[in-house]
Amino acid sequence: MSDMNAMSAPNVQQSVEPQVPENTPLPPSDKPPGPWKTVWTKFRKNGFAMTGLVVLFLFILISVLAPWIAPYKPDRIDLMIANLAPGTGNHLLGTDEVGRDIFSRLVYSSRISLFIGFSVAAITVIIGSIIGAVSGYFGGWTDTIFMRIVDVMNSIPTLFLNILVMAIFGTKISYMIMILAFTSWTGVARLVRGNFLQLREMQYVEAAKAIGVSSWGIIFRHLMRNASFPIIVNATLMVGGAILSESGLSYLGLGIQAPATSWGLMLSNSQEFMLTNPMQAVYPGLCILIVVLAVSFIGDGIRDALDPRQKNSRGRLAKWRKSFSKSGI
Amino acid sequence: MTEYLIRRILQSILVLFLISLVTFGLIHAAPGGPTQMMISPGMSPAAAQVQMHNLGLDKSIPEQYWIWIKNLLTGDLGKTFKNNIPVGDILWPTMKNTFVLMSFSWVISMIIAIPWGIYNSTKPYGISDQTANFVSYVGFAMPAFWFGIILQQVFSLQLNWLPLSDMYAMDKQGNFINLLYHLILPCTVLILANLAAYSKYSRSSMLEVLEQDYIRTARAKGVPERKVIFRHALRNALIPIITVLGMELPTLVVGATLTESVFNWPGMGRLFVDMARAREYSVLMAIALVTAVVVVLGNLIADILYKLVDPRVQLGRKGGKSA
Amino acid sequence: MAEKLLEVRNLTTGFLTDKGFVKATDRISVSIEKGKTLCLVGESGSGKSVTSLSIMRLIDYAGGIILEGNINFKGQDLAAKKQEELKEIRGNKISMIFQDPMSALNPVFTVGDQIAESLSLHQNKSKDEAWKEAIELLRMVGIPSPEIRAKQYPNQLSGGMCQRVVIAIALAAKPELLIADEPTTALDVTVQAQILELLQDLKEKLGTSILLITHDMGVAAEMADHIAVMYAGAIVEQGTVEEIFSNPSHPYTVGLLQSIPGFEGERGGELYTIKGTIPALGNLPQGCRFNPRCPHVMDKCRQVEPGDIKIGSEHFTKCWLYEDKEKAAAALGKGESIHG
Amino acid sequence: VGCGDSKTVDAPKDEPKKEEAAKTDDKPAESGEPKQGGTLTVGTFSDIVSVNPIFVQDTASGDAEQFLYAKLFDYDKEGNVVAEPWSLAAEPMKISEDGLTYEIKLKDNLKWSDGQPITADDVKFTLETIMNPETGSPAISNFDKVSKIEVADAQNLKITMKQVYAPFKYSLAAEIAPQHVLKDIKVTEMQKNSYGTDPAKTVTSGPWKWTEWKQKEYLKFDANPDYWGPKPNISTVVYKIYADQNTEVQALIKGDIDLVSGVPVTQLDAVKKIDSINVASLPGPQYEFVGLNRKPENFKDKFVPWEGQKTRQAMAYAVNRQGMVDNVLKGVGQLMNAPFMPNSWADPGDAAVNYQFDPEKAKQLLAEEGWKAGSDGILVKDGHRFSFELQYNSGNSRREQVSLVMQQNFKDVGIEMIPKAIDFAAWNEQNLTPGKFNAILLGWSLNSPDPDGESTFSSKFFAPTGQNMVFYKNDKLDKLWEEGTKVVDQEKRKEVYKEIATEISTDLPYIFLYQYGTPQAHSKKIKFNEEDAPISNLAYGEFFHVIKWWMGDAK
Amino acid sequence: MAKNLVEVHNIKKYFPIHKGLLNRVVGNVKAVDDVSLSIREGETFGLVGESGCGKSTLGRVILRLQGATEGSVKIDGRDIHALSHRELNKMREDMQIIFQDPFGSLNPRFLVKDVIGEPLKIHTKMSAKEIDERVVELMKLVGLDPTRRNRYPHEFSGGQRQRIGIARAIALKPKFIVADEAVSALDVSVQSQVINLLMKLQKEMGLTFLFIAHGLNVVRHISDRVGVMYLGKMVEVGETEALYANPLHPYTAALLSAIPKPSPTKKRNRIVLQGDVPSPANPPTGCRFHTRCPFAQEKCSQVEPKLEEILPGRQVACHFPVGVEGGSDLSTLETK
Ligand SMILES: Nc1ncnc2c1ncn2[C@@H]1O[C@H](COP(=O)(O)OP(=O)(O)OP(=O)(O)O)[C@@H](O)[C@H]1O
Ligand SMILES: Nc1ncnc2c1ncn2[C@@H]1O[C@H](COP(=O)(O)OP(=O)(O)OP(=O)(O)O)[C@@H](O)[C@H]1O
Ligand SMILES: [Mg+2]
Ligand SMILES: [Mg+2]
């Protein structure tokens, strides 16, 4: 019930009695903001979250428009201009050891990093929420089996599994996405299951049953919507997690392979040049940091927008109180 | 309680069994699998046959699995393919090293994070809380290995204050002070990541408890605020914290992998990466299984602790109107 | 007139929300005499709990602010005290019982411990003594085999027993005032009867004053000496229990009483209703806060908020109708005279 | 040597020629009074497998052997096989006139680390065990032309060959295993035995003995007090293992380790800046090439784009090899046109065709072969686009960069090259050994100074059993390679190899790129006299005469 | 007399309790234990009893929202529990339910028009526009402003939400409605509005109600007949007025006396029962009420009384019914 308080409760007072002429078949109806809109209204007021959103949007834009933004091809080699300092020639951030433009590489890297982040999150959310929903809603054996699988998955350290698969099966992006999704769906599944365990006890579920809605109808039409916000929050964080995982694997040499490029790979490569050109390590690291920060700001922003609790520090109250008494109301 | 214990243990065993199946299956599903690995190029087919036989790789997969499990149960983790060293000889020392690193950073993170989180819960959105929030954002968003590399550059290579890598200086093997000295940087990396999560957990767990009716009752009784927090709230708040820390174990065990690689820490994570590259399947299987055991055990302990601390669940049923 | 134990004057308490400051109680004035019971009645959200929490100053922890007003308890203004100073009073002179007994007890301590804590806090009793007395208290509130129960955890007790434990905690320090916020709402009718019985007993035995909060007019009728009716944050009518029931004055009180289906007489007929719903606190109408729902609404009601109008020795109402008694009588369709 | 970044060729051997000792860039070495004691810390990024001489295959284990075992014969600075004071042999070997028998005489004071004498029987045992196919020794091919080994007495033995095989004498620069420890173990079980992996059970013959092995951390060798030969100056050698080259180099810079034998060229500049470190940057005994697969099954529509000789030549012209040496290798390398080390006695000089970077020439040759530019600028012939995949191992930044340079070079002449990095273990398993690929970028390192390359280029040695994994077949060359080992006289051999060089550089089974180096860096704490300085283009040359080195900081 | 629309025969609903290593069933929560009742067409049958006595479970089993452990339910002559899923779905048009919780019973992510229109969407072939029209009609019928149909439930007050739930329930013009505590969560001033609405609808549409509540005064007001449940058993059934005026079962008597009446002057004699309601997992033997019954005798703890019609239209399950010859006598009790 608490999340209902989260929604703004505008004046519930408005005319209760119908005051519409009897024979107008379809009276006009007002279209108030939906829950998404309400969340957005709150979200918009959150500076961090909005900054995150803008930053993420910028990065997405950059990755989509990479060919137009990057001044050079990311894999264009020119040994004659290797290791240029930032700003020399037309190289904003200089060039690397084989004369590739670092800025262009950063730009193109955002493609893979974001692609992995978003696709892993998407796959994870789809698999996780279906499994979680089914086991949460039906319970019983279905639940037992899925939850044992989740237990098993949770007991195998994810990174080990990632390393194993990447080392044994090879370092393809598709493998990476699959294995990252495969090792992270359990979180979503648990979350959704927990949610569904609660939701399935709601009376509207029983009401839906009473009017003859099928189980799948209840799961997908009724309950999934209600579980959607926490899922979205989780998915947002997962985007960040996947970007980090990619960078870790690439760092170990078990991720993206040249000539493709990702921030993790750039970081991994830059290690050799820490002594000569440490900035080469700083740029991709910063990019990861910024994007993941942006994503978590967004996730937390959504969470906060959903949270009915007031964020009042005592300090804020005291301040408010002071100004209140001053203005003499 | 005993019944619950037995049941939980049986469950854990089932999970471990499934994990062993998954690990074994995955490794045998690998293209080439362990079989290919063992035959050096240029080896005559006859010699290869001998080699395969020696390693038991000519048996059927279920048979191989059975033998592996049988050996496992007698404590035999197998031997490396490459040089026939008992896997345990490699595994246990690295495990110990990982344990040292993990437990240090874990304990320190908890010592810092839990009180900090609790403090922040009493002054939500204050300066300290905002700081913790910021630290936790950065801790989550920063690739740990990158942070490690930067620390190395700054504190070790530029400032020359701290050792670059390893567990001990070569001439001070086993020296505790030297170990501490070497622990500083890798622990810092790990702590930053943990600190974030833990202080967040403790804070929100505590905040949640502080909103409960029984806290209001305690205050209504006239219990002083300090006692409200430390006596009434803390015990309740610790319960979910324990659970979460138990569930965090996998991350903890593996969390060090990248850090170990950066700091050349001779631990299990680094070993795993090396062995995955070298395809030492027996070691990989052993590490995966041992880690799983640790994780399952951790969860089990967390669960039991949970039962011990929380009388609500002691008797099985949740609080109903009639006991 | 009997000695006033507690006198609340012009208490305004509120919360800072997204939509600005919302007053949950608006210039409330009530008083409780020694050994008497005051019932605060009103519908959900009318501000009953906020009032009680404000008196205990526990509202500070719920994020609320006391904006103005005094809470005079035996000559001290609780509203002006610091939290640290209040621990002398809380649980000692004034104690409180909450609505949901199951969640009001700390799940990780035995019930004996929780009672004993109260004792050792306020009476400097040793551990043993406190424990012994805790068992006595359990016996007093009617828990069978208290020695065993004392060692149990709240989850091992039923709701009714939990509520008795909560009462025992509240009574441990022999308070002068007991605030009970809907102490029986979460309980079954038969158990509710037991608890009400117990409260009556204790009040008689210990001479404690009670501030009882309820939304059940039946409970109020049974327990109260005085009644205060709250509507949307304000007390719209107060008086002795007889006055309120025999001579309800405020149209809201009247509606409230009439809309309850009775136990005798006509069944199945149309019930009296108060049209509309309680307004949101952040969105009160101008003038009298009941005016949009009031069957007797006048122009004045829509513009100016009425103050307390005395219509009996201890009977006050906030309704413009009573400015002019005849008009009131006519409007309410009552033959009887109105006290004045 | 099979250490994860290049595949080994057990190149058979013959008479060496003069090789230049590595010159260190800084002041190479200081003479002075050797000091006793001190610890030499050597860095590496891979752990040993086993030091059992019968099974040593990888660089790490090979390195460790340099400290633990005395060899039958040693190399001198020029790569000649000689008997040094620390060799087991008392005097140079005697080779019979017909080149079929080798007589060896051992010193008479030899002792294993457990006090047992080292005798001719140990030598016979070791060689025979290696020769036994059931043993599975990687060195088996070194001795496959031996017909019998006879022990005359404790110090003397005679080896008889089945045929004249010139490179054989290099095989005798070998470590010997103790018969008394290993004789009761079945050869099939020997690899599994803890000899070679358990320091306590590993009886050795060298100046240091193995005292400790912490897996993945370090190995420790302490001077053997009972060593039979001239005492080493350094009392402890630590062989320290790092997660990767970067950490290793950083540790060097930090001063944690004294010697790194493979500084990545990318870090060379940084290392050179450090005052306390000497860097020797001459190329080593290894070369890199692009292997062009000739098996049609490996291509789409079974069309091998470089079936024509001119196409291959054009590809060689298209590649800017000098650019790679200058920029990627930072000068630590030398162009190669044939599979013979520059500056070795077999160096063919101008006899091999040198393909100077010349895109125009390349285009012309391609046109002559019938390649025409397609709509996308990529050449087309008979409906087939000139497009291929070049595989190399991931994590090797040199190869990554070289492949990227080549991609650009090829593109400029209308050839599409798709670089593909694969993890080494998987690559070796799935592509190299069975010969399944279009083209590879790989290197061979040569363990002995002999120029023989039959097992790599002769059609007798097709993959998967042999090392000719590009399925190259040239009858003329097949014959010449054989001829090269059948002559003992070095001058005559030289002629043969010159002919090979001409033919192979014209026909191009590989695009030979360059000899490359892994620059060695060592702390200035390490002291040695000029004649004992490390040598870069000899296998294990980084530890040349290590017995005579001393540590400047020894007390 | 009107025919019986609903006939419930010997319904049992047990919830198994799992325990132990193998999760074996070690017992049952006997939520509803052998209950029979019939509801006549057009009447309102009130069901009262304390929390946990099985009222909701009975209601759900009657609508087959939950399977019965034993017994049968006939609605309009058809055995609900014997129907196939398809037939049951068809049947749902005729039987509906209204819930207690005005917050929980409406999906917070559905627009009001979707909530009300959903049964139409499922059971009829109406076009979207027709559904919309019908929704408007229904909203007017239950007294809601149809211009607000594109809003979410949280924007409505509790009473309005209850009206939405009612609109949904009557959308298909059912014959039979189970109202499970339909007004319990509402404030008094709103409660009367909803009661009036339900009664109006009943009159207009000829509905039959099973009205579950613990507010005895509300039940009295709205019901034609009342059943009293205790621990999964029906202990007394009778015409409302008769039952309230003259309860036969000691439990009914205690229940009625326990309710505080909103008039300070008429303080009633109250029978205060001892102890709590026992657990339905482990109900007492014999008469389930005997542990708390002030009149309990030897026999009560051994023999379970049957629900029998001892007076015309009055069924009771008690060995010693109140106010009956040879039964219990309230005046012997020490009351307050
Ligand atoms: N922490 C809070 N923040 C904001 N508003 C609050 C808070 N606590 C209570 N309120 C508001 O104050 C008003 C009065 O609440 P209160 O709990 O006193 O009502 P009540 O009369 O006790 O109702 P009930 O019968 O439901 O307990 C309500 O509108 C409620 O929404
Ligand atoms: N799904 C279930 N599983 C197990 N036990 C259940 C389940 N549903 C109900 N029960 C139990 O059955 C008994 C009867 O429950 P029911 O909800 O029918 O009571 P009720 O009379 O409606 O009570 P209330 O007045 O609180 O709504 C209770 O003891 C309850 O705990
Ligand atoms: Mg309240
Ligand atoms: Mg119910």
Coordinates of N, CA and C in Angstrom, one line a residue, chain C residues 66-188:
Chain C
I66 N 6.0 20.2 15.6 CA 5.0 21.0 16.4 C 5.2 22.4 16.1
L67 N 4.2 23.0 15.5 CA 4.4 24.4 15.0 C 4.1 25.4 16.1
E68 N 3.0 25.1 16.8 CA 2.7 26.0 17.9 C 1.8 25.3 18.9
G69 N 1.6 25.9 20.0 CA 0.7 25.3 21.0 C 1.5 24.9 22.2
N70 N 0.8 24.6 23.3 CA 1.4 24.2 24.6 C 0.8 22.8 24.9
I71 N 1.6 22.0 25.5 CA 1.1 20.8 26.1 C 1.4 20.8 27.6
N72 N 0.5 21.2 28.3 CA 0.8 21.4 29.8 C 0.5 20.1 30.5
F73 N 1.5 19.6 31.0 CA 1.3 18.4 31.8 C 1.8 18.7 33.2
K74 N 0.9 18.7 34.2 CA 1.3 19.1 35.5 C 2.2 20.3 35.6
G75 N 1.8 21.3 34.9 CA 2.6 22.5 35.0 C 3.8 22.6 34.1
Q76 N 4.1 21.6 33.4 CA 5.3 21.7 32.5 C 4.8 21.7 31.1
D77 N 5.4 22.5 30.3 CA 5.1 22.5 28.9 C 5.9 21.5 28.1
L78 N 5.3 20.4 27.8 CA 6.1 19.4 27.1 C 6.5 19.8 25.7
A79 N 5.7 20.7 25.1 CA 6.1 21.1 23.7 C 7.4 21.9 23.7
A80 N 7.8 22.5 24.9 CA 8.9 23.3 24.9 C 10.2 22.6 25.4
K81 N 10.0 21.3 25.7 CA 11.1 20.6 26.3 C 12.0 20.0 25.2
K82 N 13.3 19.7 25.7 CA 14.2 19.0 24.8 C 13.9 17.5 24.9
Q83 N 14.3 16.8 23.8 CA 14.0 15.3 23.9 C 14.7 14.7 25.1
E84 N 15.9 15.1 25.4 CA 16.6 14.4 26.5 C 15.8 14.6 27.9
E85 N 15.1 15.8 28.0 CA 14.4 16.0 29.2 C 13.2 15.2 29.3
L86 N 12.7 14.7 28.2 CA 11.4 14.0 28.2 C 11.5 12.6 28.7
K87 N 12.7 12.1 28.8 CA 12.7 10.7 29.2 C 12.3 10.5 30.6
E88 N 12.3 11.5 31.4 CA 11.8 11.5 32.8 C 10.3 11.3 32.8
I89 N 9.6 11.8 31.7 CA 8.2 11.8 31.7 C 7.7 10.6 30.9
R90 N 8.3 10.4 29.8 CA 7.8 9.3 28.9 C 8.0 7.9 29.6
G91 N 7.0 7.2 29.6 CA 7.0 5.8 30.1 C 7.0 5.9 31.6
N92 N 7.1 7.0 32.2 CA 7.1 7.2 33.6 C 5.8 7.8 34.1
K93 N 5.6 9.0 33.6 CA 4.4 9.7 34.0 C 3.3 9.6 33.0
I94 N 3.8 9.6 31.7 CA 2.8 9.3 30.6 C 3.3 8.1 29.9
S95 N 2.4 7.1 29.6 CA 2.9 6.0 28.8 C 1.8 5.8 27.7
M96 N 2.2 4.9 26.8 CA 1.4 4.9 25.6 C 1.2 3.4 25.1
I97 N 0.1 3.1 24.6 CA -0.2 1.8 24.0 C -0.6 2.1 22.5
F98 N 0.0 1.2 21.7 CA -0.3 1.5 20.2 C -1.3 0.5 19.7
Q99 N -1.6 0.8 18.4 CA -2.7 0.0 17.8 C -2.4 -1.4 17.5
D100 N -1.2 -1.7 16.9 CA -0.9 -3.0 16.5 C 0.0 -3.7 17.6
P101 N -0.5 -4.5 18.4 CA 0.3 -5.0 19.5 C 1.4 -5.9 19.0
M102 N 1.2 -6.6 17.9 CA 2.3 -7.5 17.5 C 3.5 -6.8 17.1
S103 N 3.3 -5.6 16.4 CA 4.5 -4.9 15.9 C 5.0 -3.9 17.0
A104 N 4.3 -3.7 18.0 CA 4.7 -2.8 19.0 C 5.7 -3.4 20.0
L105 N 5.9 -4.7 19.9 CA 6.9 -5.3 20.8 C 8.1 -5.7 20.0
N106 N 9.3 -5.5 20.6 CA 10.5 -5.8 19.9 C 10.7 -7.3 19.8
P107 N 10.8 -7.8 18.5 CA 10.8 -9.2 18.3 C 12.0 -10.0 18.9
V108 N 13.1 -9.3 19.2 CA 14.2 -10.0 19.6 C 14.5 -10.0 21.2
F109 N 13.5 -9.4 21.9 CA 13.6 -9.5 23.3 C 12.4 -10.3 23.9
T110 N 12.6 -11.0 25.0 CA 11.5 -11.6 25.6 C 10.6 -10.6 26.2
V111 N 9.3 -11.0 26.3 CA 8.4 -10.0 26.8 C 8.7 -9.5 28.2
G112 N 9.2 -10.5 29.0 CA 9.7 -10.2 30.4 C 10.7 -9.1 30.4
D113 N 11.7 -9.2 29.5 CA 12.8 -8.2 29.4 C 12.2 -6.9 29.1
Q114 N 11.2 -6.9 28.2 CA 10.7 -5.6 27.8 C 10.0 -4.8 28.9
I115 N 9.3 -5.6 29.7 CA 8.6 -5.0 30.8 C 9.7 -4.6 31.9
A116 N 10.6 -5.5 32.1 CA 11.6 -5.2 33.1 C 12.4 -3.9 32.8
E117 N 12.7 -3.8 31.5 CA 13.4 -2.6 31.1 C 12.8 -1.3 31.5
S118 N 11.5 -1.3 31.3 CA 10.7 -0.1 31.7 C 10.9 0.1 33.2
L119 N 10.9 -1.0 34.0 CA 11.0 -0.8 35.4 C 12.3 -0.3 35.8
S120 N 13.4 -0.9 35.2 CA 14.7 -0.5 35.7 C 15.0 0.9 35.2
L121 N 14.4 1.3 34.1 CA 14.6 2.7 33.6 C 14.1 3.7 34.6
H122 N 12.9 3.5 35.1 CA 12.3 4.5 35.8 C 12.3 4.3 37.3
Q123 N 12.5 3.1 37.7 CA 12.4 2.9 39.2 C 13.7 2.4 39.8
N124 N 14.8 2.4 39.0 CA 16.1 1.9 39.5 C 16.0 0.6 40.2
K125 N 15.2 -0.3 39.6 CA 15.1 -1.6 40.2 C 16.3 -2.4 39.8
S126 N 16.7 -3.4 40.6 CA 17.7 -4.3 40.2 C 17.1 -5.3 39.2
K127 N 18.0 -6.0 38.6 CA 17.5 -6.9 37.5 C 16.5 -7.9 38.0
D128 N 16.8 -8.5 39.1 CA 16.0 -9.5 39.7 C 14.6 -9.0 40.1
E129 N 14.7 -7.8 40.8 CA 13.5 -7.2 41.3 C 12.6 -6.9 40.1
A130 N 13.2 -6.3 39.1 CA 12.5 -5.8 37.9 C 11.8 -7.1 37.3
W131 N 12.5 -8.1 37.2 CA 12.0 -9.3 36.6 C 10.8 -9.9 37.4
K132 N 10.9 -9.9 38.7 CA 9.8 -10.3 39.6 C 8.6 -9.5 39.4
E133 N 8.9 -8.2 39.3 CA 7.7 -7.3 39.2 C 7.1 -7.4 37.8
A134 N 7.9 -7.7 36.8 CA 7.4 -7.8 35.5 C 6.4 -9.0 35.5
I135 N 6.8 -10.1 36.2 CA 5.9 -11.2 36.2 C 4.6 -10.8 37.0
E136 N 4.7 -10.0 38.0 CA 3.5 -9.5 38.7 C 2.6 -8.7 37.8
L137 N 3.3 -7.9 37.0 CA 2.5 -7.1 36.1 C 1.8 -7.9 35.1
L138 N 2.5 -9.0 34.6 CA 1.8 -9.9 33.6 C 0.6 -10.5 34.2
R139 N 0.8 -10.9 35.5 CA -0.4 -11.5 36.2 C -1.5 -10.5 36.3
M140 N -1.1 -9.2 36.6 CA -2.1 -8.2 36.8 C -2.9 -8.0 35.5
V141 N -2.3 -8.0 34.3 CA -3.0 -7.8 33.1 C -3.7 -9.0 32.6
G142 N -3.6 -10.1 33.4 CA -4.4 -11.2 33.1 C -3.8 -12.2 32.2
I143 N -2.5 -12.4 32.3 CA -1.9 -13.4 31.5 C -1.7 -14.6 32.3
P144 N -2.2 -15.8 31.9 CA -2.0 -17.0 32.7 C -0.6 -17.5 32.7
S145 N -0.2 -18.2 33.7 CA 1.2 -18.6 33.9 C 2.2 -17.6 33.4
P146 N 2.3 -16.5 34.1 CA 3.2 -15.4 33.7 C 4.7 -15.8 33.7
E147 N 5.1 -16.7 34.6 CA 6.5 -17.1 34.8 C 7.0 -17.6 33.4
I148 N 6.1 -18.4 32.8 CA 6.5 -19.0 31.5 C 6.5 -18.0 30.4
R149 N 5.4 -17.2 30.4 CA 5.2 -16.3 29.3 C 6.3 -15.2 29.3
A150 N 6.8 -14.8 30.5 CA 7.8 -13.8 30.6 C 9.0 -14.2 29.8
K151 N 9.3 -15.5 29.7 CA 10.5 -15.9 29.0 C 10.3 -16.1 27.5
Q152 N 9.1 -15.8 27.1 CA 8.8 -16.1 25.6 C 9.0 -14.8 24.8
Y153 N 9.1 -15.0 23.5 CA 9.2 -13.9 22.6 C 7.9 -13.5 22.1
P154 N 7.7 -12.3 21.7 CA 6.4 -11.8 21.2 C 5.7 -12.7 20.2
N155 N 6.5 -13.3 19.3 CA 5.9 -14.1 18.3 C 5.3 -15.4 18.8
Q156 N 5.6 -15.6 20.1 CA 5.0 -16.9 20.6 C 3.7 -16.6 21.4
L157 N 3.3 -15.3 21.3 CA 2.1 -14.9 22.0 C 1.0 -14.5 21.0
S158 N -0.2 -14.7 21.4 CA -1.3 -14.3 20.5 C -1.5 -12.7 20.6
G159 N -2.3 -12.2 19.7 CA -2.5 -10.8 19.6 C -3.0 -10.2 20.9
G160 N -4.0 -10.9 21.4 CA -4.6 -10.4 22.7 C -3.6 -10.3 23.8
M161 N -2.8 -11.4 23.9 CA -1.8 -11.4 24.9 C -0.7 -10.4 24.7
C162 N -0.3 -10.1 23.4 CA 0.6 -9.1 23.1 C 0.1 -7.7 23.6
Q163 N -1.2 -7.5 23.4 CA -1.7 -6.2 23.8 C -1.7 -6.1 25.3
R164 N -1.9 -7.2 26.0 CA -1.8 -7.2 27.4 C -0.4 -6.9 27.9
V165 N 0.6 -7.4 27.1 CA 2.0 -7.2 27.5 C 2.3 -5.7 27.3
V166 N 1.8 -5.2 26.2 CA 2.0 -3.7 25.9 C 1.4 -2.9 27.0
I167 N 0.3 -3.3 27.4 CA -0.4 -2.6 28.5 C 0.5 -2.7 29.8
A168 N 1.0 -3.9 30.1 CA 1.8 -4.1 31.2 C 3.1 -3.2 31.2
I169 N 3.7 -3.1 30.0 CA 4.8 -2.2 29.8 C 4.4 -0.7 30.2
A170 N 3.2 -0.4 29.6 CA 2.8 1.0 29.8 C 2.5 1.3 31.3
L171 N 2.0 0.3 32.0 CA 1.7 0.5 33.4 C 2.8 0.3 34.3
A172 N 3.9 -0.2 33.8 CA 5.0 -0.6 34.7 C 5.4 0.5 35.7
A173 N 5.5 1.7 35.2 CA 6.0 2.8 36.0 C 4.8 3.5 36.7
K174 N 3.7 2.9 36.7 CA 2.5 3.5 37.3 C 2.3 5.0 36.8
P175 N 2.0 5.1 35.5 CA 1.9 6.5 35.0 C 0.6 7.2 35.4
E176 N 0.7 8.5 35.3 CA -0.6 9.2 35.6 C -1.5 9.3 34.4
L177 N -0.9 9.2 33.3 CA -1.7 9.3 32.1 C -1.3 8.2 31.1
L178 N -2.3 7.5 30.6 CA -2.1 6.5 29.7 C -2.7 6.9 28.4
I179 N -1.9 6.9 27.3 CA -2.5 7.2 26.0 C -2.6 5.9 25.3
A180 N -3.8 5.6 24.8 CA -4.1 4.4 24.1 C -4.6 4.7 22.7
D181 N -3.7 4.4 21.7 CA -4.1 4.7 20.4 C -4.7 3.5 19.7
E182 N -6.0 3.5 19.6 CA -6.8 2.4 19.0 C -6.3 1.0 19.5
P183 N -6.4 0.8 20.8 CA -5.7 -0.4 21.4 C -6.4 -1.7 21.0
T184 N -7.6 -1.6 20.4 CA -8.3 -2.8 20.2 C -8.7 -3.0 18.7
T185 N -8.3 -2.1 17.9 CA -8.7 -2.2 16.5 C -8.2 -3.4 15.8
A186 N -7.0 -3.8 16.2 CA -6.4 -5.0 15.5 C -6.9 -6.3 16.1
L187 N -7.8 -6.2 17.1 CA -8.1 -7.5 17.8 C -9.6 -7.9 17.4
D188 N -9.8 -9.2 17.7 CA -11.1 -9.7 17.5 C -12.1 -9.1 18.5

